[in-house]
mmCIF file of C-alpha atoms in Angstrom:
data_model
loop_
_atom_site.group_PDB
_atom_site.id
_atom_site.type_symbol
_atom_site.label_atom_id
_atom_site.label_comp_id
_atom_site.label_asym_id
_atom_site.label_seq_id
_atom_site.Cartn_x
_atom_site.Cartn_y
_atom_site.Cartn_z
ATOM 1 C CA TYR A 1 46.527 295.420 77.072
ATOM 2 C CA GLY A 2 47.775 299.007 76.875
ATOM 3 C CA GLY A 3 47.899 299.903 80.544
ATOM 4 C CA MET A 4 51.044 300.951 82.395
ATOM 5 C CA GLY A 5 51.154 297.941 84.717
ATOM 6 C CA LEU A 6 51.079 300.073 87.867
ATOM 7 C CA ASP A 7 49.419 299.130 91.150
ATOM 8 C CA PHE A 8 46.145 300.555 92.437
ATOM 9 C CA SER A 9 47.820 303.334 94.437
ATOM 10 C CA TYR A 10 48.538 305.102 91.138
ATOM 11 C CA SER A 11 44.813 305.117 90.322
ATOM 12 C CA ILE A 12 44.239 306.847 93.643
ATOM 13 C CA ALA A 13 46.911 309.436 92.806
ATOM 14 C CA VAL A 14 45.115 310.099 89.497
ATOM 15 C CA ALA A 15 41.751 310.378 91.278
ATOM 16 C CA GLU A 16 43.181 312.937 93.705
ATOM 17 C CA GLU A 17 44.675 314.953 90.863
ATOM 18 C CA LEU A 18 41.388 314.922 88.944
ATOM 19 C CA GLY A 19 39.901 316.638 91.983
ATOM 20 C CA ASN A 20 41.455 319.847 90.639
ATOM 21 C CA ILE A 21 38.732 319.864 87.967
ATOM 22 C CA ARG A 22 36.113 322.318 89.143
ATOM 23 C CA CYS A 23 33.164 319.942 88.936
ATOM 24 C CA GLY A 24 32.320 316.439 90.116
ATOM 25 C CA GLY A 25 30.959 314.959 86.899
ATOM 26 C CA ILE A 26 34.171 314.596 84.878
ATOM 27 C CA PRO A 27 36.223 312.813 87.588
ATOM 28 C CA MET A 28 33.211 310.557 88.204
ATOM 29 C CA ALA A 29 32.960 309.627 84.509
ATOM 30 C CA ILE A 30 36.682 308.817 84.366
ATOM 31 C CA GLY A 31 36.291 306.875 87.605
ATOM 32 C CA VAL A 32 33.588 304.707 86.028
ATOM 33 C CA GLN A 33 36.005 303.898 83.220
ATOM 34 C CA ALA A 34 39.033 303.240 85.439
ATOM 35 C CA GLY A 35 37.675 301.871 88.692
ATOM 36 C CA MET A 36 34.081 300.717 88.266
ATOM 37 C CA ALA A 37 33.354 299.111 84.881
ATOM 38 C CA THR A 38 36.746 297.523 84.151
ATOM 39 C CA PRO A 39 38.321 295.918 87.291
ATOM 40 C CA ALA A 40 36.333 292.656 86.976
ATOM 41 C CA LEU A 41 37.168 292.369 83.280
ATOM 42 C CA THR A 42 40.833 293.035 84.071
ATOM 43 C CA ARG A 43 40.917 290.399 86.820
ATOM 44 C CA PHE A 44 38.687 287.642 85.491
ATOM 45 C CA GLY A 45 38.010 288.245 81.780
ATOM 46 C CA SER A 46 39.331 286.043 79.000
ATOM 47 C CA ASP A 47 42.178 287.212 76.786
ATOM 48 C CA GLU A 48 39.731 287.553 73.896
ATOM 49 C CA LEU A 49 37.347 289.716 75.947
ATOM 50 C CA LYS A 50 40.174 291.927 77.134
ATOM 51 C CA LYS A 51 41.338 292.510 73.566
ATOM 52 C CA GLN A 52 37.802 293.301 72.426
ATOM 53 C CA PHE A 53 36.727 295.571 75.297
ATOM 54 C CA LEU A 54 39.593 296.444 77.664
ATOM 55 C CA VAL A 55 42.194 297.525 75.080
ATOM 56 C CA PRO A 56 39.993 300.201 73.412
ATOM 57 C CA THR A 57 38.677 301.304 76.821
ATOM 58 C CA ILE A 58 42.201 301.885 78.155
ATOM 59 C CA ALA A 59 43.082 303.683 74.906
ATOM 60 C CA GLY A 60 40.090 305.981 75.375
ATOM 61 C CA ASP A 61 38.422 304.840 72.149
ATOM 62 C CA PHE A 62 35.547 303.144 74.024
ATOM 63 C CA VAL A 63 33.377 304.571 76.784
ATOM 64 C CA ALA A 64 32.371 301.988 79.385
ATOM 65 C CA CYS A 65 29.412 301.998 81.765
ATOM 66 C CA LEU A 66 28.367 299.800 84.666
ATOM 67 C CA GLY A 67 24.913 298.179 84.658
ATOM 68 C CA ILE A 68 24.093 297.278 88.260
ATOM 69 C CA SER A 69 21.345 299.449 89.787
ATOM 70 C CA GLU A 70 17.728 299.027 88.768
ATOM 71 C CA ALA A 71 14.565 300.974 89.518
ATOM 72 C CA GLY A 72 13.817 298.589 92.396
ATOM 73 C CA ALA A 73 17.365 297.645 93.374
ATOM 74 C CA GLY A 74 20.016 300.259 94.073
ATOM 75 C CA SER A 75 22.273 299.528 97.015
ATOM 76 C CA ASP A 76 20.494 296.154 97.391
ATOM 77 C CA VAL A 77 22.409 294.507 94.545
ATOM 78 C CA ALA A 78 21.113 291.011 95.383
ATOM 79 C CA SER A 79 17.572 292.086 94.424
ATOM 80 C CA ILE A 80 18.201 292.901 90.749
ATOM 81 C CA LYS A 81 15.657 291.414 88.318
ATOM 82 C CA THR A 82 17.425 291.632 84.933
ATOM 83 C CA THR A 83 17.903 288.157 83.453
ATOM 84 C CA ALA A 84 20.373 286.659 80.975
ATOM 85 C CA VAL A 85 19.050 283.251 79.884
ATOM 86 C CA ARG A 86 21.444 280.876 78.135
ATOM 87 C CA LYS A 87 20.182 279.707 74.732
ATOM 88 C CA GLY A 88 22.751 277.802 72.718
ATOM 89 C CA ASP A 89 25.893 279.904 72.470
ATOM 90 C CA GLU A 90 24.102 283.136 73.420
ATOM 91 C CA TYR A 91 22.552 284.863 76.404
ATOM 92 C CA VAL A 92 19.136 286.470 75.903
ATOM 93 C CA ILE A 93 18.853 289.530 78.152
ATOM 94 C CA ASN A 94 15.634 291.109 79.434
ATOM 95 C CA GLY A 95 15.085 293.774 82.074
ATOM 96 C CA GLY A 96 16.482 297.225 82.651
ATOM 97 C CA LYS A 97 19.057 299.345 84.448
ATOM 98 C CA MET A 98 18.762 302.711 86.199
ATOM 99 C CA TRP A 99 21.238 305.420 87.281
ATOM 100 C CA THR A 100 23.770 304.254 84.693
ATOM 101 C CA THR A 101 26.603 306.803 84.556
ATOM 102 C CA SER A 102 27.751 307.487 80.947
ATOM 103 C CA GLY A 103 24.953 305.187 79.746
ATOM 104 C CA CYS A 104 23.810 307.558 76.982
ATOM 105 C CA GLN A 105 27.211 307.491 75.261
ATOM 106 C CA ALA A 106 28.712 304.142 76.325
ATOM 107 C CA ASP A 107 30.113 301.694 73.771
ATOM 108 C CA TRP A 108 29.765 298.756 76.149
ATOM 109 C CA MET A 109 28.325 297.907 79.545
ATOM 110 C CA CYS A 110 29.666 295.692 82.305
ATOM 111 C CA LEU A 111 26.259 294.142 83.009
ATOM 112 C CA LEU A 112 25.217 292.264 86.136
ATOM 113 C CA ALA A 113 22.305 289.923 85.434
ATOM 114 C CA ASN A 114 20.668 286.806 86.873
ATOM 115 C CA THR A 115 21.859 283.827 84.806
ATOM 116 C CA SER A 116 20.085 281.128 86.830
ATOM 117 C CA GLU A 117 17.571 280.473 89.594
ATOM 118 C CA GLY A 118 18.847 279.928 93.108
ATOM 119 C CA PRO A 119 20.392 281.942 95.955
ATOM 120 C CA PRO A 120 20.663 285.656 95.011
ATOM 121 C CA HIS A 121 24.384 285.797 95.797
ATOM 122 C CA ARG A 122 25.215 282.818 93.553
ATOM 123 C CA ASN A 123 22.940 283.211 90.530
ATOM 124 C CA LYS A 124 24.421 286.364 88.995
ATOM 125 C CA SER A 125 27.035 286.887 86.297
ATOM 126 C CA LEU A 126 28.910 289.818 84.764
ATOM 127 C CA ILE A 127 28.699 290.137 80.978
ATOM 128 C CA CYS A 128 30.416 292.486 78.508
ATOM 129 C CA LEU A 129 27.468 293.932 76.602
ATOM 130 C CA PRO A 130 28.010 296.022 73.437
ATOM 131 C CA MET A 131 25.540 298.902 73.574
ATOM 132 C CA ASN A 132 24.750 298.876 69.840
ATOM 133 C CA LEU A 133 22.879 295.552 69.875
ATOM 134 C CA PRO A 134 19.207 295.296 68.828
ATOM 135 C CA GLY A 135 16.820 295.435 71.772
ATOM 136 C CA ILE A 136 18.829 297.921 73.870
ATOM 137 C CA HIS A 137 16.797 301.058 74.483
ATOM 138 C CA VAL A 138 18.343 304.089 76.191
ATOM 139 C CA ALA A 139 15.063 305.490 77.492
ATOM 140 C CA LYS A 140 16.214 308.855 78.747
ATOM 141 C CA LYS A 141 18.994 310.991 80.161
ATOM 142 C CA ILE A 142 18.025 311.631 83.763
ATOM 143 C CA ASP A 143 17.800 315.268 84.941
ATOM 144 C CA LYS A 144 19.779 315.458 88.199
ATOM 145 C CA LEU A 145 20.385 317.848 91.099
ATOM 146 C CA GLY A 146 24.151 317.760 90.567
ATOM 147 C CA MET A 147 26.799 316.037 88.432
ATOM 148 C CA ARG A 148 24.979 317.639 85.529
ATOM 149 C CA SER A 149 27.907 317.393 83.104
ATOM 150 C CA SER A 150 27.769 313.590 83.437
ATOM 151 C CA ASP A 151 25.000 311.720 81.619
ATOM 152 C CA THR A 152 22.999 309.251 83.678
ATOM 153 C CA ALA A 153 20.724 306.869 81.771
ATOM 154 C CA GLN A 154 17.709 304.654 82.226
ATOM 155 C CA ILE A 155 18.107 301.642 79.930
ATOM 156 C CA PHE A 156 15.809 298.762 78.940
ATOM 157 C CA PHE A 157 16.700 295.365 77.432
ATOM 158 C CA GLU A 158 14.255 293.471 75.251
ATOM 159 C CA ASP A 159 15.439 290.052 74.030
ATOM 160 C CA VAL A 160 19.006 291.313 73.616
ATOM 161 C CA ARG A 161 21.255 288.541 72.297
ATOM 162 C CA VAL A 162 24.919 288.526 73.272
ATOM 163 C CA PRO A 163 27.505 285.754 72.699
ATOM 164 C CA SER A 164 28.007 283.534 75.759
ATOM 165 C CA LYS A 165 31.775 284.068 75.377
ATOM 166 C CA ASN A 166 31.150 287.640 76.619
ATOM 167 C CA LEU A 167 30.755 286.226 80.142
ATOM 168 C CA ILE A 168 33.378 287.634 82.529
ATOM 169 C CA GLY A 169 34.992 284.804 84.491
ATOM 170 C CA GLU A 170 32.668 282.081 85.777
ATOM 171 C CA GLU A 171 28.898 281.980 85.606
ATOM 172 C CA GLY A 172 27.305 282.587 89.002
ATOM 173 C CA LYS A 173 30.298 284.530 90.360
ATOM 174 C CA GLY A 174 29.063 287.952 89.240
ATOM 175 C CA PHE A 175 27.916 289.124 92.678
ATOM 176 C CA THR A 176 31.310 288.292 94.181
ATOM 177 C CA TYR A 177 33.168 289.962 91.300
ATOM 178 C CA GLN A 178 31.006 293.058 91.690
ATOM 179 C CA MET A 179 31.629 293.286 95.435
ATOM 180 C CA LEU A 180 35.391 293.250 94.725
ATOM 181 C CA GLN A 181 34.883 295.886 92.033
ATOM 182 C CA PHE A 182 32.940 298.055 94.496
ATOM 183 C CA GLN A 183 35.991 298.440 96.751
ATOM 184 C CA GLU A 184 37.988 300.162 94.003
ATOM 185 C CA GLU A 185 34.973 302.293 93.087
ATOM 186 C CA ARG A 186 34.498 303.480 96.663
ATOM 187 C CA LEU A 187 38.171 304.243 97.224
ATOM 188 C CA TRP A 188 38.304 306.178 93.933
ATOM 189 C CA GLY A 189 35.292 308.214 95.079
ATOM 190 C CA VAL A 190 36.973 309.089 98.376
ATOM 191 C CA ALA A 191 40.199 310.121 96.630
ATOM 192 C CA ALA A 192 38.355 312.221 94.056
ATOM 193 C CA ALA A 193 36.643 314.175 96.851
ATOM 194 C CA LEU A 194 39.756 315.146 98.840
ATOM 195 C CA THR A 195 41.061 317.954 96.621
ATOM 196 C CA PRO A 196 37.618 319.550 96.062
ATOM 197 C CA LEU A 197 37.028 319.629 99.828
ATOM 198 C CA GLU A 198 40.385 321.344 100.329
ATOM 199 C CA THR A 199 39.558 323.763 97.503
ATOM 200 C CA ILE A 200 36.192 324.683 99.014
ATOM 201 C CA ILE A 201 37.750 325.347 102.416
ATOM 202 C CA GLN A 202 40.508 327.518 100.895
ATOM 203 C CA GLU A 203 38.120 329.487 98.682
ATOM 204 C CA THR A 204 35.865 330.060 101.694
ATOM 205 C CA ILE A 205 38.853 331.369 103.668
ATOM 206 C CA ASP A 206 39.760 333.718 100.797
ATOM 207 C CA TYR A 207 36.183 334.984 100.429
ATOM 208 C CA THR A 208 35.479 335.478 104.139
ATOM 209 C CA ARG A 209 38.812 337.267 104.572
ATOM 210 C CA GLN A 210 37.828 339.995 102.080
ATOM 211 C CA ARG A 211 34.057 340.030 102.755
ATOM 212 C CA LYS A 212 33.215 342.455 105.537
ATOM 213 C CA VAL A 213 30.178 342.430 107.828
ATOM 214 C CA PHE A 214 29.813 345.003 110.620
ATOM 215 C CA ASP A 215 33.121 346.580 109.597
ATOM 216 C CA ARG A 216 35.256 343.472 109.997
ATOM 217 C CA PRO A 217 36.047 340.439 107.852
ATOM 218 C CA VAL A 218 33.645 337.510 108.224
ATOM 219 C CA LEU A 219 36.684 335.264 108.788
ATOM 220 C CA HIS A 220 37.502 337.124 112.024
ATOM 221 C CA ASN A 221 34.425 335.640 113.685
ATOM 222 C CA GLN A 222 35.549 332.747 115.860
ATOM 223 C CA ALA A 223 32.576 330.661 114.719
ATOM 224 C CA VAL A 224 33.924 330.888 111.167
ATOM 225 C CA HIS A 225 37.660 330.294 111.590
ATOM 226 C CA PHE A 226 37.168 327.586 114.233
ATOM 227 C CA ARG A 227 34.685 325.728 112.018
ATOM 228 C CA LEU A 228 37.024 325.864 109.017
ATOM 229 C CA ALA A 229 39.851 324.537 111.204
ATOM 230 C CA GLU A 230 37.649 321.625 112.287
ATOM 231 C CA LEU A 231 36.742 320.804 108.694
ATOM 232 C CA ALA A 232 40.368 320.969 107.513
ATOM 233 C CA THR A 233 41.284 318.547 110.306
ATOM 234 C CA GLU A 234 38.530 316.134 109.248
ATOM 235 C CA VAL A 235 39.767 316.188 105.638
ATOM 236 C CA GLU A 236 43.285 315.243 106.769
ATOM 237 C CA LEU A 237 41.929 312.392 108.893
ATOM 238 C CA LEU A 238 39.986 311.103 105.890
ATOM 239 C CA ARG A 239 43.149 311.288 103.764
ATOM 240 C CA SER A 240 45.038 309.193 106.337
ATOM 241 C CA LEU A 241 42.314 306.540 106.396
ATOM 242 C CA LEU A 242 42.301 306.424 102.592
ATOM 243 C CA TYR A 243 46.078 306.025 102.355
ATOM 244 C CA ARG A 244 46.120 303.304 105.011
ATOM 245 C CA THR A 245 43.323 301.424 103.230
ATOM 246 C CA VAL A 246 44.995 301.689 99.817
ATOM 247 C CA ALA A 247 48.329 300.470 101.239
ATOM 248 C CA LEU A 248 46.604 297.420 102.738
ATOM 249 C CA TYR A 249 44.705 296.786 99.490
ATOM 250 C CA VAL A 250 47.876 296.920 97.382
ATOM 251 C CA GLU A 251 49.389 294.327 99.742
ATOM 252 C CA GLY A 252 46.473 292.005 98.953
ATOM 253 C CA ASN A 253 44.359 292.433 102.087
ATOM 254 C CA ASP A 254 40.558 292.502 102.341
ATOM 255 C CA VAL A 255 39.814 296.183 102.969
ATOM 256 C CA THR A 256 36.023 295.996 102.773
ATOM 257 C CA LYS A 257 35.551 297.398 106.285
ATOM 258 C CA PHE A 258 38.043 300.261 105.903
ATOM 259 C CA ALA A 259 36.838 301.122 102.380
ATOM 260 C CA SER A 260 33.266 301.265 103.693
ATOM 261 C CA MET A 261 34.359 303.479 106.590
ATOM 262 C CA ALA A 262 36.190 305.814 104.211
ATOM 263 C CA LYS A 263 33.232 305.990 101.829
ATOM 264 C CA LEU A 264 30.831 306.677 104.725
ATOM 265 C CA LYS A 265 33.071 309.412 106.135
ATOM 266 C CA ALA A 266 33.668 310.992 102.721
ATOM 267 C CA GLY A 267 29.935 311.264 102.054
ATOM 268 C CA ARG A 268 29.221 312.755 105.467
ATOM 269 C CA LEU A 269 32.196 315.121 105.326
ATOM 270 C CA ALA A 270 31.344 316.300 101.804
ATOM 271 C CA ARG A 271 27.942 317.352 103.111
ATOM 272 C CA GLU A 272 29.444 319.076 106.150
ATOM 273 C CA VAL A 273 32.150 320.949 104.258
ATOM 274 C CA THR A 274 29.908 322.166 101.450
ATOM 275 C CA ASP A 275 27.009 323.090 103.746
ATOM 276 C CA SER A 276 29.126 324.959 106.324
ATOM 277 C CA SER A 277 31.153 326.731 103.645
ATOM 278 C CA LEU A 278 28.090 327.734 101.651
ATOM 279 C CA GLN A 279 26.642 329.289 104.816
ATOM 280 C CA PHE A 280 29.730 331.470 105.224
ATOM 281 C CA TRP A 281 29.347 332.716 101.640
ATOM 282 C CA GLY A 282 25.938 334.095 102.543
ATOM 283 C CA GLY A 283 23.734 335.129 99.620
ATOM 284 C CA MET A 284 26.552 334.518 97.133
ATOM 285 C CA GLY A 285 26.649 330.878 98.201
ATOM 286 C CA PHE A 286 23.043 330.496 97.039
ATOM 287 C CA THR A 287 23.924 331.527 93.486
ATOM 288 C CA SER A 288 25.234 329.459 90.602
ATOM 289 C CA GLU A 289 28.182 331.826 90.194
ATOM 290 C CA VAL A 290 30.435 330.257 92.839
ATOM 291 C CA LEU A 291 32.121 326.863 93.074
ATOM 292 C CA VAL A 292 30.797 326.075 96.542
ATOM 293 C CA SER A 293 27.203 325.898 95.283
ATOM 294 C CA ARG A 294 28.208 323.532 92.491
ATOM 295 C CA PHE A 295 30.086 321.230 94.844
ATOM 296 C CA TYR A 296 27.152 321.439 97.292
ATOM 297 C CA ARG A 297 25.025 319.867 94.534
ATOM 298 C CA ASP A 298 27.634 317.559 92.977
ATOM 299 C CA PHE A 299 28.972 315.974 96.155
ATOM 300 C CA ARG A 300 25.579 315.253 97.689
ATOM 301 C CA LEU A 301 25.826 312.134 95.541
ATOM 302 C CA MET A 302 28.709 310.801 97.682
ATOM 303 C CA SER A 303 26.269 309.575 100.345
ATOM 304 C CA ILE A 304 24.049 307.863 97.750
ATOM 305 C CA GLY A 305 26.015 306.585 94.739
ATOM 306 C CA GLY A 306 28.213 303.488 94.955
ATOM 307 C CA GLY A 307 26.374 302.357 98.086
ATOM 308 C CA THR A 308 24.443 304.600 100.471
ATOM 309 C CA ASP A 309 25.668 305.699 103.896
ATOM 310 C CA GLU A 310 23.234 303.211 105.389
ATOM 311 C CA THR A 311 24.673 300.369 103.288
ATOM 312 C CA MET A 312 28.190 301.319 104.398
ATOM 313 C CA LEU A 313 27.040 301.223 108.023
ATOM 314 C CA SER A 314 25.527 297.767 107.505
ATOM 315 C CA ILE A 315 28.792 296.471 105.989
ATOM 316 C CA ILE A 316 30.832 297.939 108.854
ATOM 317 C CA CYS A 317 28.448 296.366 111.386
ATOM 318 C CA LYS A 318 28.757 293.012 109.601
ATOM 319 C CA TYR A 319 32.547 293.128 109.979
ATOM 320 C CA MET A 320 32.161 294.210 113.634
ATOM 321 C CA GLU A 321 29.763 291.266 114.119
ATOM 322 C CA THR A 322 27.072 293.582 115.482
ATOM 323 C CA LEU A 323 24.592 293.183 112.602
ATOM 324 C CA PRO A 324 21.498 291.216 113.719
ATOM 325 C CA SER A 325 20.968 287.933 111.872
ATOM 326 C CA LYS A 326 17.822 287.639 109.780
#
């Protein structure tokens, strides 16, 4: 279908390399294309669907987006309300999606919708939805704190008709497919954050070495160089967890717990690194002229997007068998 036939570890290498881009929005947009909107189609889609949607997406001719979150259902995927009702050889879609990365420019959406009544984990399906169909309304581009170079859309569906052959895999398996897709998304996010965190630490070292306060470099204060040493250590620990998780994943193991741990730690560490570093930049850190302030805004999303810190903790607790039963 136009890909290179490499395993997932190569995607992680690409994600790390994209971290050299001096903003979060572009790596995130590429990540949606490579690790969020397409894994389910790649794994479970028909040959016809792959030719129609995957081939041009890999070639870069199509922009893909992922339609999961809604105004009332973000991390709680089971609570989505959008419906796709089967009528003849079509699905009729009604509802809406929120926080859709690249939604303003996407050519197609990997849409999660309720295709039947019944248990919320078994009534959902993933559908390849062309974004030029009648009844699709891109309501607005959302104004965000960070990731401002990436468009995030609110989208409504009103009696949108899509061929039933656009179903990815089996009907009712969408929740399961999406949970599998989430693992790649979360690992991509961790990998994409590693290089920026290193960059922030290094640029903070360079700045505090030449910036003098009370006739000596800021870096010479033990509070500064010790804190930067701690943060650099944390980044390396996160890298080790990521590499271990990816190696297990490539071997075919369930890495849900480790991926959730890595995502949780990446979100927390991104906040720590950017906040501590910005403090050491002083007044300059509070301007839009320096990279640390941009990453402070961009990487705040790590603890929210793709599953909140609290959702990651719940998943980890489930695998530790410490989560209370309902």
